[in-house]
């Protein structure tokens, strides 16, 4: 099983926004997934997390800002 980001890299100018999707490949029955990401807070700011299109029924955690993003 693996987790990957789409796109795997992104360039953006100051003031622009972009979206990163957290995806998973599974070969077995998966009941939960979590992603813990970091970014340079001096160069980027956190906007939001959306569970649109997720395969999981329950969204238990998400937080972002200050250089980190947690999604569960």
mmCIF file with all atom_site columns, C-alpha atoms in Angstrom:
data_model
loop_
_atom_site.group_PDB
_atom_site.id
_atom_site.type_symbol
_atom_site.label_atom_id
_atom_site.label_alt_id
_atom_site.label_comp_id
_atom_site.label_asym_id
_atom_site.label_entity_id
_atom_site.label_seq_id
_atom_site.pdbx_PDB_ins_code
_atom_site.Cartn_x
_atom_site.Cartn_y
_atom_site.Cartn_z
_atom_site.occupancy
_atom_site.B_iso_or_equiv
_atom_site.pdbx_formal_charge
_atom_site.auth_seq_id
_atom_site.auth_comp_id
_atom_site.auth_asym_id
_atom_site.auth_atom_id
_atom_site.pdbx_PDB_model_num
ATOM 1  C CA . UNK A 1 1  ? 0.000   0.000  0.000  1.00 0.00 ? 1  UNK A CA 1
ATOM 2  C CA . UNK A 1 2  ? 1.228   3.529  -0.701 1.00 0.00 ? 2  UNK A CA 1
ATOM 3  C CA . UNK A 1 3  ? 0.261   7.179  -0.430 1.00 0.00 ? 3  UNK A CA 1
ATOM 4  C CA . UNK A 1 4  ? 1.225   9.746  -3.053 1.00 0.00 ? 4  UNK A CA 1
ATOM 5  C CA . UNK A 1 5  ? 0.541   13.400 -3.843 1.00 0.00 ? 5  UNK A CA 1
ATOM 6  C CA . UNK A 1 6  ? -0.877  14.759 -7.108 1.00 0.00 ? 6  UNK A CA 1
ATOM 7  C CA . UNK A 1 7  ? 0.857   16.723 -8.460 1.00 0.00 ? 7  UNK A CA 1
ATOM 8  C CA . UNK A 1 8  ? 4.117   15.447 -6.994 1.00 0.00 ? 8  UNK A CA 1
ATOM 9  C CA . UNK A 1 9  ? 5.594   18.959 -7.330 1.00 0.00 ? 9  UNK A CA 1
ATOM 10 C CA . UNK A 1 10 ? 4.169   22.411 -7.967 1.00 0.00 ? 10 UNK A CA 1
ATOM 11 C CA . UNK A 1 11 ? 5.514   25.901 -8.724 1.00 0.00 ? 11 UNK A CA 1
ATOM 12 C CA . UNK A 1 12 ? 3.443   28.933 -7.818 1.00 0.00 ? 12 UNK A CA 1
ATOM 13 C CA . UNK A 1 13 ? 4.000   32.673 -7.788 1.00 0.00 ? 13 UNK A CA 1
ATOM 14 C CA . UNK A 1 14 ? 3.331   34.805 -4.725 1.00 0.00 ? 14 UNK A CA 1
ATOM 15 C CA . UNK A 1 15 ? -0.398  35.257 -4.229 1.00 0.00 ? 15 UNK A CA 1
ATOM 16 C CA . UNK A 1 16 ? -1.392  32.201 -6.286 1.00 0.00 ? 16 UNK A CA 1
ATOM 17 C CA . UNK A 1 17 ? -3.121  29.143 -4.854 1.00 0.00 ? 17 UNK A CA 1
ATOM 18 C CA . UNK A 1 18 ? -2.836  25.502 -5.883 1.00 0.00 ? 18 UNK A CA 1
ATOM 19 C CA . UNK A 1 19 ? -4.382  22.193 -4.908 1.00 0.00 ? 19 UNK A CA 1
ATOM 20 C CA . UNK A 1 20 ? -2.591  19.009 -3.875 1.00 0.00 ? 20 UNK A CA 1
ATOM 21 C CA . UNK A 1 21 ? -4.510  15.721 -3.729 1.00 0.00 ? 21 UNK A CA 1
ATOM 22 C CA . UNK A 1 22 ? -3.517  12.927 -1.322 1.00 0.00 ? 22 UNK A CA 1
ATOM 23 C CA . UNK A 1 23 ? -4.071  9.582  -3.056 1.00 0.00 ? 23 UNK A CA 1
ATOM 24 C CA . UNK A 1 24 ? -3.606  5.977  -2.022 1.00 0.00 ? 24 UNK A CA 1
ATOM 25 C CA . UNK A 1 25 ? -2.913  2.693  -3.819 1.00 0.00 ? 25 UNK A CA 1
ATOM 26 C CA . UNK A 1 26 ? -4.041  -0.349 -1.894 1.00 0.00 ? 26 UNK A CA 1
ATOM 27 C CA . UNK A 1 27 ? -3.893  -4.048 -2.527 1.00 0.00 ? 27 UNK A CA 1
ATOM 28 C CA . UNK A 1 28 ? -5.680  -5.005 0.684  1.00 0.00 ? 28 UNK A CA 1
ATOM 29 C CA . UNK A 1 29 ? -8.654  -3.890 2.772  1.00 0.00 ? 29 UNK A CA 1
ATOM 30 C CA . UNK A 1 30 ? -7.745  -0.432 4.108  1.00 0.00 ? 30 UNK A CA 1
ATOM 31 C CA . UNK A 1 31 ? -9.934  1.134  6.789  1.00 0.00 ? 31 UNK A CA 1
ATOM 32 C CA . UNK A 1 32 ? -7.968  4.341  7.409  1.00 0.00 ? 32 UNK A CA 1
ATOM 33 C CA . UNK A 1 33 ? -5.369  6.563  5.830  1.00 0.00 ? 33 UNK A CA 1
ATOM 34 C CA . UNK A 1 34 ? -3.334  9.461  7.195  1.00 0.00 ? 34 UNK A CA 1
ATOM 35 C CA . UNK A 1 35 ? -1.035  12.033 5.657  1.00 0.00 ? 35 UNK A CA 1
ATOM 36 C CA . UNK A 1 36 ? 1.326   14.305 7.572  1.00 0.00 ? 36 UNK A CA 1
ATOM 37 C CA . UNK A 1 37 ? 2.894   16.950 5.344  1.00 0.00 ? 37 UNK A CA 1
ATOM 38 C CA . UNK A 1 38 ? 5.259   19.830 5.966  1.00 0.00 ? 38 UNK A CA 1
ATOM 39 C CA . UNK A 1 39 ? 6.014   23.008 4.025  1.00 0.00 ? 39 UNK A CA 1
ATOM 40 C CA . UNK A 1 40 ? 8.165   26.125 4.502  1.00 0.00 ? 40 UNK A CA 1
ATOM 41 C CA . UNK A 1 41 ? 5.820   28.482 6.387  1.00 0.00 ? 41 UNK A CA 1
ATOM 42 C CA . UNK A 1 42 ? 7.968   31.471 5.418  1.00 0.00 ? 42 UNK A CA 1
ATOM 43 C CA . UNK A 1 43 ? 7.107   30.800 1.755  1.00 0.00 ? 43 UNK A CA 1
ATOM 44 C CA . UNK A 1 44 ? 3.603   29.316 1.841  1.00 0.00 ? 44 UNK A CA 1
ATOM 45 C CA . UNK A 1 45 ? 0.392   29.541 3.827  1.00 0.00 ? 45 UNK A CA 1
ATOM 46 C CA . UNK A 1 46 ? -2.266  26.913 4.470  1.00 0.00 ? 46 UNK A CA 1
ATOM 47 C CA . UNK A 1 47 ? -5.801  27.446 3.083  1.00 0.00 ? 47 UNK A CA 1
ATOM 48 C CA . UNK A 1 48 ? -8.109  24.445 3.606  1.00 0.00 ? 48 UNK A CA 1
ATOM 49 C CA . UNK A 1 49 ? -8.662  20.678 3.523  1.00 0.00 ? 49 UNK A CA 1
ATOM 50 C CA . UNK A 1 50 ? -11.495 19.144 1.495  1.00 0.00 ? 50 UNK A CA 1
ATOM 51 C CA . UNK A 1 51 ? -12.647 15.528 1.609  1.00 0.00 ? 51 UNK A CA 1
ATOM 52 C CA . UNK A 1 52 ? -14.404 15.851 -1.761 1.00 0.00 ? 52 UNK A CA 1
ATOM 53 C CA . UNK A 1 53 ? -14.282 12.573 -3.648 1.00 0.00 ? 53 UNK A CA 1
ATOM 54 C CA . UNK A 1 54 ? -12.907 10.541 -0.739 1.00 0.00 ? 54 UNK A CA 1
ATOM 55 C CA . UNK A 1 55 ? -13.608 6.825  -0.485 1.00 0.00 ? 55 UNK A CA 1
ATOM 56 C CA . UNK A 1 56 ? -13.824 6.977  3.326  1.00 0.00 ? 56 UNK A CA 1
ATOM 57 C CA . UNK A 1 57 ? -17.104 7.655  5.146  1.00 0.00 ? 57 UNK A CA 1
ATOM 58 C CA . UNK A 1 58 ? -15.656 9.218  8.296  1.00 0.00 ? 58 UNK A CA 1
ATOM 59 C CA . UNK A 1 59 ? -13.258 12.129 8.395  1.00 0.00 ? 59 UNK A CA 1
ATOM 60 C CA . UNK A 1 60 ? -11.629 12.108 11.822 1.00 0.00 ? 60 UNK A CA 1
ATOM 61 C CA . UNK A 1 61 ? -8.953  14.774 11.766 1.00 0.00 ? 61 UNK A CA 1
ATOM 62 C CA . UNK A 1 62 ? -7.431  17.579 9.810  1.00 0.00 ? 62 UNK A CA 1
ATOM 63 C CA . UNK A 1 63 ? -5.374  20.577 10.787 1.00 0.00 ? 63 UNK A CA 1
ATOM 64 C CA . UNK A 1 64 ? -3.076  22.903 8.949  1.00 0.00 ? 64 UNK A CA 1
ATOM 65 C CA . UNK A 1 65 ? -0.931  25.948 9.339  1.00 0.00 ? 65 UNK A CA 1
ATOM 66 C CA . UNK A 1 66 ? 2.466   26.940 10.659 1.00 0.00 ? 66 UNK A CA 1
ATOM 67 C CA . UNK A 1 67 ? 4.316   24.651 8.275  1.00 0.00 ? 67 UNK A CA 1
ATOM 68 C CA . UNK A 1 68 ? 2.365   21.402 8.700  1.00 0.00 ? 68 UNK A CA 1
ATOM 69 C CA . UNK A 1 69 ? -0.799  19.686 7.486  1.00 0.00 ? 69 UNK A CA 1
ATOM 70 C CA . UNK A 1 70 ? -2.395  16.619 9.155  1.00 0.00 ? 70 UNK A CA 1
ATOM 71 C CA . UNK A 1 71 ? -5.119  14.666 7.367  1.00 0.00 ? 71 UNK A CA 1
ATOM 72 C CA . UNK A 1 72 ? -6.725  11.531 8.796  1.00 0.00 ? 72 UNK A CA 1
#
